Short mmCIF file of C-alpha atoms and ligand atoms in Angstrom, two decimals:
data_model
loop_
_atom_site.label_atom_id
_atom_site.label_comp_id
_atom_site.label_asym_id
_atom_site.label_seq_id
_atom_site.Cartn_x
_atom_site.Cartn_y
_atom_site.Cartn_z
CA MET T 1 -27.74 -0.33 50.66
CA VAL T 2 -27.08 0.00 46.96
CA LYS T 3 -23.41 -0.05 46.02
CA LEU T 4 -21.75 1.76 43.15
CA ASN T 5 -19.83 -0.18 40.52
CA GLU T 6 -16.58 -0.60 42.44
CA ASN T 7 -14.58 -0.98 39.26
CA TYR T 8 -15.02 2.73 38.66
CA LEU T 9 -13.43 3.41 42.03
CA LYS T 10 -10.23 1.78 40.80
CA LEU T 11 -9.77 4.40 38.08
CA PRO T 12 -7.51 7.43 38.46
CA GLY T 13 -9.47 10.48 39.67
CA SER T 14 -10.01 11.96 36.21
CA TYR T 15 -9.45 11.28 32.55
CA LEU T 16 -5.98 12.37 31.34
CA PHE T 17 -7.16 15.37 29.35
CA SER T 18 -9.36 16.65 32.20
CA THR T 19 -6.32 16.56 34.52
CA ILE T 20 -4.29 18.57 32.02
CA GLY T 21 -7.19 20.96 31.45
CA LYS T 22 -7.44 21.67 35.17
CA LYS T 23 -3.68 22.25 35.53
CA VAL T 24 -3.64 24.67 32.62
CA ALA T 25 -6.75 26.50 33.86
CA ALA T 26 -5.10 26.98 37.26
CA TYR T 27 -1.90 28.25 35.61
CA SER T 28 -3.80 30.69 33.39
CA GLU T 29 -5.77 32.00 36.34
CA ALA T 30 -2.56 32.65 38.26
CA HIS T 31 -0.89 34.22 35.18
CA PRO T 32 -3.68 36.07 33.35
CA ASP T 33 -1.29 38.05 31.11
CA VAL T 34 0.54 35.02 29.74
CA LYS T 35 -0.45 33.69 26.30
CA VAL T 36 -0.54 29.94 26.74
CA ILE T 37 -0.30 27.88 23.53
CA ARG T 38 -2.21 24.61 23.75
CA LEU T 39 -0.73 21.68 21.90
CA GLY T 40 -2.17 19.19 24.37
CA ILE T 41 -5.49 17.57 23.50
CA GLY T 42 -5.82 16.53 19.87
CA ASP T 43 -8.80 18.73 19.09
CA VAL T 44 -9.25 20.26 15.65
CA THR T 45 -9.27 24.05 15.28
CA GLN T 46 -10.05 24.76 11.61
CA PRO T 47 -13.68 25.57 10.72
CA LEU T 48 -15.87 23.07 8.88
CA VAL T 49 -15.21 23.29 5.13
CA PRO T 50 -17.79 25.03 2.88
CA ALA T 51 -19.10 21.76 1.34
CA ILE T 52 -19.99 20.48 4.81
CA ILE T 53 -21.55 23.78 5.90
CA LYS T 54 -23.70 23.74 2.75
CA ALA T 55 -24.85 20.16 3.43
CA LEU T 56 -25.66 21.08 7.04
CA HIS T 57 -27.73 24.10 5.95
CA GLU T 58 -29.67 22.03 3.43
CA ALA T 59 -30.39 19.32 5.99
CA VAL T 60 -31.54 21.91 8.54
CA GLU T 61 -33.98 23.29 5.94
CA GLU T 62 -35.32 19.78 5.36
CA MET T 63 -35.91 19.39 9.08
CA GLY T 64 -38.03 22.57 9.03
CA ASN T 65 -40.51 21.11 6.54
CA ALA T 66 -43.19 18.57 7.37
CA GLU T 67 -42.59 16.74 4.04
CA THR T 68 -38.85 16.34 4.52
CA PHE T 69 -38.65 16.21 8.32
CA HIS T 70 -36.85 13.22 9.87
CA GLY T 71 -37.49 11.75 13.32
CA TYR T 72 -35.46 8.94 14.82
CA ALA T 73 -32.64 7.92 12.53
CA PRO T 74 -32.27 4.18 11.86
CA ASP T 75 -30.22 2.74 14.76
CA LEU T 76 -27.50 1.51 12.49
CA GLY T 77 -27.37 4.62 10.29
CA TYR T 78 -29.03 5.86 7.08
CA ALA T 79 -28.53 3.60 4.07
CA PHE T 80 -27.30 6.55 1.96
CA LEU T 81 -24.29 7.00 4.26
CA ARG T 82 -23.58 3.32 4.92
CA GLU T 83 -23.58 2.57 1.20
CA THR T 84 -21.34 5.53 0.42
CA ILE T 85 -18.84 4.51 3.11
CA ALA T 86 -18.83 0.90 1.91
CA GLN T 87 -18.11 1.99 -1.66
CA LYS T 88 -15.70 4.87 -1.15
CA ASP T 89 -13.77 3.89 1.97
CA TYR T 90 -13.65 0.14 1.37
CA GLN T 91 -14.69 -1.33 -1.99
CA ALA T 92 -12.71 1.38 -3.84
CA ARG T 93 -9.62 0.12 -1.99
CA GLY T 94 -10.37 -3.49 -2.79
CA CYS T 95 -11.77 -4.29 0.68
CA ALA T 96 -14.81 -6.56 0.64
CA ILE T 97 -16.98 -4.66 3.12
CA ASP T 98 -20.74 -4.32 2.64
CA ALA T 99 -22.98 -1.47 3.71
CA ASP T 100 -24.75 -3.68 6.27
CA GLU T 101 -21.44 -4.33 8.04
CA ILE T 102 -21.14 -0.60 8.82
CA PHE T 103 -22.65 0.85 11.99
CA ILE T 104 -22.94 4.65 12.18
CA SER T 105 -22.41 6.16 15.62
CA ASP T 106 -21.68 9.44 17.37
CA GLY T 107 -17.93 8.89 17.22
CA ALA T 108 -15.06 6.47 17.56
CA LYS T 109 -14.46 7.23 21.24
CA SER T 110 -17.89 5.87 22.18
CA ASP T 111 -17.48 2.80 19.99
CA CYS T 112 -13.94 2.05 21.21
CA GLY T 113 -15.21 2.34 24.77
CA ASN T 114 -18.40 0.32 24.20
CA ILE T 115 -17.17 -2.53 22.03
CA GLN T 116 -15.80 -4.48 25.00
CA GLU T 117 -19.41 -5.05 26.16
CA ILE T 118 -20.00 -7.74 23.55
CA PHE T 119 -17.04 -9.82 24.79
CA SER T 120 -16.89 -12.02 27.85
CA ALA T 121 -16.15 -10.52 31.25
CA ASP T 122 -12.91 -12.49 31.54
CA ALA T 123 -11.54 -11.63 28.07
CA ARG T 124 -7.86 -10.84 28.27
CA ILE T 125 -6.95 -7.56 26.62
CA ALA T 126 -3.63 -6.59 25.04
CA VAL T 127 -2.78 -2.95 24.43
CA CYS T 128 0.13 -1.08 22.94
CA ASP T 129 1.98 0.87 25.59
CA PRO T 130 1.65 3.90 25.39
CA VAL T 131 -2.03 3.79 24.47
CA TYR T 132 -5.13 5.96 24.01
CA PRO T 133 -6.54 5.80 27.58
CA VAL T 134 -10.10 4.91 26.55
CA TYR T 135 -9.20 1.29 25.68
CA VAL T 136 -7.86 0.46 29.15
CA ASP T 137 -10.23 2.64 31.19
CA SER T 138 -13.35 1.18 29.57
CA ASN T 139 -12.11 -2.33 30.43
CA VAL T 140 -11.35 -1.22 34.00
CA MET T 141 -14.99 -0.10 34.28
CA ALA T 142 -16.05 -3.56 33.12
CA GLY T 143 -13.89 -5.25 35.77
CA ARG T 144 -11.66 -6.94 33.21
CA THR T 145 -8.26 -5.56 34.15
CA GLY T 146 -7.34 -7.02 37.56
CA VAL T 147 -5.40 -5.08 40.16
CA TYR T 148 -3.57 -1.79 39.62
CA ASP T 149 0.11 -1.59 40.56
CA GLU T 150 0.88 2.04 41.45
CA LYS T 151 4.62 1.49 41.09
CA THR T 152 4.57 0.20 37.53
CA GLY T 153 1.37 1.93 36.47
CA THR T 154 0.02 -1.37 35.09
CA TRP T 155 -3.07 -3.56 35.57
CA SER T 156 -2.37 -7.18 36.46
CA HIS T 157 -4.75 -8.71 33.90
CA VAL T 158 -3.73 -6.50 30.94
CA ILE T 159 -1.03 -7.49 28.47
CA TYR T 160 1.12 -4.45 27.68
CA MET T 161 3.06 -4.34 24.42
CA PRO T 162 5.75 -1.69 24.78
CA CYS T 163 6.18 0.56 21.75
CA THR T 164 9.32 2.61 22.16
CA ALA T 165 12.13 4.03 20.07
CA GLU T 166 14.04 0.77 20.71
CA ASN T 167 11.54 -1.37 18.78
CA GLY T 168 10.61 1.33 16.26
CA PHE T 169 7.19 1.69 17.97
CA VAL T 170 6.08 -1.67 16.57
CA PRO T 171 4.15 -3.83 19.06
CA GLN T 172 5.67 -7.29 19.48
CA LEU T 173 3.65 -10.50 19.89
CA SER T 174 3.32 -11.26 23.57
CA GLU T 175 4.14 -14.56 25.29
CA GLU T 176 0.65 -14.75 26.78
CA THR T 177 -2.24 -15.12 24.37
CA PRO T 178 -4.72 -12.23 24.43
CA ASP T 179 -8.39 -12.42 23.46
CA LEU T 180 -8.73 -8.80 22.39
CA ILE T 181 -5.90 -6.82 20.80
CA TYR T 182 -6.28 -3.05 20.56
CA LEU T 183 -4.29 -1.48 17.73
CA CYS T 184 -4.41 2.19 16.71
CA VAL T 185 -2.89 2.91 13.30
CA PRO T 186 -1.73 5.62 12.64
CA ASN T 187 -1.00 5.69 16.30
CA ASN T 188 -2.24 7.97 18.99
CA PRO T 189 -0.10 9.00 20.88
CA THR T 190 3.21 8.19 19.16
CA GLY T 191 2.20 9.42 15.69
CA THR T 192 3.89 6.37 14.15
CA ALA T 193 2.28 3.74 11.89
CA LEU T 194 2.51 0.09 10.87
CA THR T 195 3.21 -1.10 7.35
CA ARG T 196 1.04 -3.69 5.59
CA ASP T 197 3.62 -6.39 6.36
CA GLN T 198 3.76 -5.46 10.04
CA LEU T 199 -0.02 -5.48 10.28
CA LYS T 200 -0.25 -8.81 8.48
CA VAL T 201 1.73 -10.40 11.32
CA TRP T 202 -1.06 -9.36 13.68
CA VAL T 203 -3.89 -10.50 11.42
CA ASP T 204 -2.28 -13.93 11.01
CA TYR T 205 -1.64 -14.15 14.73
CA ALA T 206 -5.21 -13.19 15.67
CA ASN T 207 -6.65 -15.74 13.24
CA SER T 208 -4.43 -18.51 14.57
CA ALA T 209 -4.99 -17.62 18.25
CA GLY T 210 -8.75 -17.03 17.93
CA ALA T 211 -8.26 -13.44 19.08
CA VAL T 212 -10.04 -10.32 17.84
CA ILE T 213 -8.23 -7.15 16.76
CA LEU T 214 -9.97 -3.91 17.70
CA TYR T 215 -8.50 -1.59 15.09
CA ASP T 216 -8.78 2.15 15.60
CA ALA T 217 -8.18 3.95 12.31
CA ALA T 218 -9.36 7.41 13.42
CA TYR T 219 -6.27 9.07 11.90
CA GLU T 220 -6.44 7.27 8.55
CA ALA T 221 -6.79 10.54 6.58
CA TYR T 222 -3.28 11.57 7.63
CA ILE T 223 -1.48 8.60 6.07
CA ALA T 224 1.16 9.81 3.64
CA GLN T 225 3.24 6.70 3.00
CA ASP T 226 2.13 4.09 0.48
CA ASP T 227 3.00 1.03 2.54
CA VAL T 228 0.76 2.07 5.45
CA PRO T 229 -2.71 0.52 5.06
CA HIS T 230 -5.77 2.79 5.33
CA SER T 231 -7.89 -0.07 6.62
CA ILE T 232 -7.12 -3.38 8.28
CA TYR T 233 -9.37 -5.03 5.65
CA GLU T 234 -6.61 -4.39 3.11
CA ILE T 235 -4.89 -7.33 4.83
CA PRO T 236 -6.10 -10.78 3.70
CA GLY T 237 -7.77 -12.62 6.56
CA ALA T 238 -8.89 -9.51 8.47
CA ARG T 239 -12.59 -10.20 7.87
CA THR T 240 -12.47 -13.13 10.28
CA CYS T 241 -10.56 -11.39 13.09
CA ALA T 242 -10.93 -7.61 13.04
CA ILE T 243 -13.35 -4.83 13.95
CA GLU T 244 -12.47 -1.36 12.64
CA PHE T 245 -13.34 2.04 14.11
CA ARG T 246 -13.42 5.19 12.02
CA SER T 247 -14.14 8.78 12.90
CA PHE T 248 -15.14 11.98 11.11
CA SER T 249 -13.51 14.01 13.89
CA LYS T 250 -10.03 14.30 12.51
CA ASN T 251 -10.58 13.95 8.74
CA ALA T 252 -13.51 16.38 8.58
CA GLY T 253 -13.30 18.47 11.78
CA PHE T 254 -16.32 16.82 13.44
CA THR T 255 -15.00 16.77 17.04
CA GLY T 256 -17.84 19.10 17.99
CA VAL T 257 -20.33 17.72 15.46
CA ARG T 258 -19.91 14.03 16.39
CA LEU T 259 -19.97 11.16 13.93
CA GLY T 260 -18.08 7.94 13.43
CA PHE T 261 -18.64 4.35 12.40
CA THR T 262 -17.59 0.84 13.22
CA VAL T 263 -17.17 -2.03 10.79
CA VAL T 264 -18.03 -5.50 12.05
CA PRO T 265 -17.67 -8.09 9.27
CA LYS T 266 -20.24 -10.89 9.23
CA ASP T 267 -17.40 -13.43 9.00
CA LEU T 268 -16.19 -12.54 12.49
CA LYS T 269 -17.32 -15.42 14.69
CA CYS T 270 -16.33 -16.03 18.31
CA GLY T 271 -17.05 -19.59 19.40
CA GLY T 272 -19.60 -19.83 16.58
CA ALA T 273 -21.47 -16.68 17.65
CA SER T 274 -21.59 -13.63 15.40
CA ALA T 275 -19.99 -10.42 16.68
CA HIS T 276 -22.01 -8.57 14.01
CA SER T 277 -25.35 -9.73 15.46
CA LEU T 278 -24.32 -8.86 19.00
CA TRP T 279 -23.08 -5.38 18.06
CA ALA T 280 -26.27 -4.77 16.07
CA ARG T 281 -28.31 -5.83 19.13
CA ARG T 282 -26.28 -3.62 21.44
CA HIS T 283 -26.35 -0.62 19.09
CA GLY T 284 -30.10 -0.98 18.55
CA THR T 285 -30.77 -1.17 22.27
CA LYS T 286 -28.50 1.57 23.58
CA PHE T 287 -28.21 4.02 20.69
CA ASN T 288 -30.97 5.91 18.92
CA GLY T 289 -29.13 6.81 15.76
CA ALA T 290 -26.86 9.72 14.82
CA PRO T 291 -28.70 12.90 13.77
CA TYR T 292 -29.98 13.10 10.17
CA ILE T 293 -28.37 16.53 9.79
CA VAL T 294 -24.97 15.18 10.74
CA GLN T 295 -25.22 12.10 8.54
CA LYS T 296 -26.13 14.36 5.60
CA ALA T 297 -23.11 16.54 6.43
CA ALA T 298 -20.92 13.42 6.32
CA MET T 299 -22.06 12.79 2.75
CA ALA T 300 -20.27 16.01 1.78
CA VAL T 301 -17.02 14.44 2.98
CA TYR T 302 -17.27 12.07 0.01
CA SER T 303 -18.27 14.66 -2.62
CA GLU T 304 -15.59 15.86 -5.06
CA GLU T 305 -15.84 19.37 -3.63
CA GLY T 306 -15.68 18.16 -0.02
CA LYS T 307 -12.77 15.83 -0.72
CA ALA T 308 -10.70 18.63 -2.25
CA GLN T 309 -11.44 21.00 0.63
CA LEU T 310 -10.64 18.38 3.27
CA LYS T 311 -7.41 17.44 1.55
CA GLU T 312 -6.33 21.04 2.05
CA GLN T 313 -7.38 20.95 5.69
CA VAL T 314 -5.38 17.81 6.38
CA ALA T 315 -2.41 19.41 4.58
CA TYR T 316 -2.77 22.47 6.81
CA TYR T 317 -2.42 20.38 9.97
CA MET T 318 0.41 18.35 8.50
CA ARG T 319 2.26 21.57 7.72
CA ASN T 320 2.04 22.31 11.46
CA ALA T 321 3.34 18.80 12.13
CA LYS T 322 6.35 19.48 9.95
CA VAL T 323 7.10 22.81 11.63
CA ILE T 324 6.92 21.15 15.04
CA PHE T 325 8.92 18.09 13.98
CA ASP T 326 11.68 20.04 12.20
CA GLY T 327 11.87 22.75 14.88
CA LEU T 328 12.26 20.23 17.68
CA LYS T 329 14.91 18.34 15.72
CA GLU T 330 16.84 21.55 15.16
CA ALA T 331 16.58 22.27 18.87
CA GLY T 332 18.27 18.92 19.52
CA TYR T 333 15.28 16.78 20.52
CA GLU T 334 14.81 13.16 19.54
CA VAL T 335 11.52 13.31 17.61
CA TYR T 336 9.11 10.69 16.17
CA GLY T 337 5.74 10.57 14.40
CA GLY T 338 4.37 13.53 12.47
CA ILE T 339 4.56 11.86 9.03
CA ASN T 340 1.43 9.69 8.89
CA ALA T 341 -0.29 11.30 11.86
CA PRO T 342 -0.86 14.76 13.33
CA TYR T 343 1.03 13.89 16.54
CA ILE T 344 4.69 14.48 17.35
CA TRP T 345 6.26 12.30 20.01
CA LEU T 346 9.50 13.47 21.54
CA LYS T 347 11.96 12.23 24.11
CA VAL T 348 12.13 14.54 27.13
CA PRO T 349 15.54 15.80 28.25
CA GLU T 350 17.65 13.38 30.31
CA GLY T 351 16.81 13.42 34.00
CA MET T 352 13.24 14.69 33.60
CA THR T 353 10.00 12.74 33.81
CA SER T 354 7.18 13.40 31.35
CA TRP T 355 5.30 15.43 33.96
CA ASP T 356 8.49 17.39 34.88
CA PHE T 357 8.75 18.33 31.24
CA PHE T 358 5.05 19.30 31.16
CA ASP T 359 5.62 21.72 34.07
CA TYR T 360 8.86 23.00 32.57
CA LEU T 361 7.27 23.76 29.18
CA LEU T 362 4.22 25.37 30.76
CA GLU T 363 6.25 27.59 33.07
CA LYS T 364 9.15 28.50 30.80
CA ALA T 365 7.60 28.47 27.31
CA HIS T 366 3.89 28.65 28.21
CA VAL T 367 3.27 25.73 25.90
CA VAL T 368 0.95 22.86 26.82
CA GLY T 369 1.60 19.30 25.68
CA THR T 370 0.65 15.84 26.93
CA PRO T 371 2.99 13.86 29.17
CA GLY T 372 3.78 10.48 27.63
CA SER T 373 3.36 8.69 30.95
CA GLY T 374 -0.33 9.64 30.87
CA PHE T 375 -0.68 7.09 28.05
CA GLY T 376 1.00 4.21 29.88
CA PRO T 377 4.25 3.21 31.60
CA SER T 378 6.29 2.99 28.39
CA GLY T 379 5.27 6.56 27.63
CA GLU T 380 7.40 7.73 30.55
CA GLY T 381 10.25 9.89 29.28
CA TYR T 382 8.24 10.94 26.22
CA PHE T 383 5.93 13.84 25.44
CA ARG T 384 3.22 14.43 22.81
CA LEU T 385 2.52 17.63 20.87
CA THR T 386 -0.49 17.92 18.60
CA ALA T 387 -0.48 19.52 15.16
CA PHE T 388 -4.20 20.37 15.34
CA GLY T 389 -3.64 24.01 16.37
CA ASN T 390 -3.32 26.94 14.03
CA TYR T 391 -0.11 27.46 12.11
CA GLU T 392 0.94 30.70 13.81
CA ASN T 393 0.60 29.12 17.26
CA ALA T 394 2.50 25.99 16.25
CA ALA T 395 5.35 28.09 14.85
CA GLU T 396 5.40 30.37 17.89
CA ALA T 397 5.37 27.42 20.30
CA ILE T 398 8.36 25.91 18.55
CA ASP T 399 10.23 29.25 18.57
CA ARG T 400 9.63 29.49 22.29
CA ILE T 401 10.88 25.93 22.87
CA ARG T 402 13.91 26.55 20.65
CA ASN T 403 14.79 29.67 22.66
CA LEU T 404 14.61 27.96 26.02
C1 MLT N 1 -6.34 13.00 21.98
O1 MLT N 1 -5.91 14.11 22.28
O2 MLT N 1 -5.73 11.97 22.20
C2 MLT N 1 -7.66 12.96 21.29
O3 MLT N 1 -8.29 14.18 21.31
C3 MLT N 1 -8.49 11.97 21.91
C4 MLT N 1 -9.76 11.70 21.20
O4 MLT N 1 -9.82 11.73 19.98
O5 MLT N 1 -10.70 11.39 21.91
#
């Protein structure tokens, strides 16, 4: 009889945000009159900016005309978008990235989850702890993570790099040598970032160890400090050791529109084989291109008008981040993040676990956040709040927490 992929059976019952969603739905059903404020999942709430809406409308019109209609998009993305990204996101910053090293996709989550397919089944992965769950779960599905230890919440074959207040949320080089190193900068969930010097340590290490850095820069638009790099390719040597993921979800509000891209430099060789060729082969086989309409909409992100409108949108969310950060500080919490990222990471009160605090906040303040332990064992004792809501809700949530 056919068997299912048993690796999937090793995974927790549901993805972190589905578990939270179910808990909150049950609470709201039992308390229909309570206004619950959701600062849990990092989903954008502001409408698409006018420049993007205009580009979408124009592209829809094109699709309604035989002369300008578009069928399958090129697997790797339209040249107009790849060239624009190469120039504006990379070459303008002094990064030597070419248009044909950019692969357009339906979002960074898919690419972060799929990239492991081009590496060997026994590749050893290293992750920051806490970590965006997709990196570990996708490797569990591929059978790369070993055995799960319920007590410690760790997989035997995964190298965890604790990022806590004690080490300033900076991952430290591990004793064991990894093959794949996942880094997310600015970081989800801690909202902290790495400086150029801190990132250079990792680039040098990966080059000397023959490891590959899988660099998730989905929150790049939120960087406020000058010494935080916007791309790993700002660091000399990154072309031979790093793959970068970018998203339009958080910088342009595309969580429901779907678009992202991955950069695989042609200089990245593993045992003489080209990661670029393998990713191109994989992408061409399993992906039929992101919609023309959406790729045209992404072009508006780079227009002068679009840039100005999106700058305001990012500022709107970062104003929420400040209200949350300052309010929690005033209320006596130990608070991190929120400066280069739209996430605030706080220490839960002494004696509570992350999930205790989740229940406490939901019941007493009717505010939803994300328990730090859901992101990994070193997230225990911490809690994440997102700044992606609307301003009034963020302010009200903080008032409620302050008054507890
Ligand atoms: C989060 O809440 O961590 C994000 O929404 C995850 C994502 O971008 O997929």
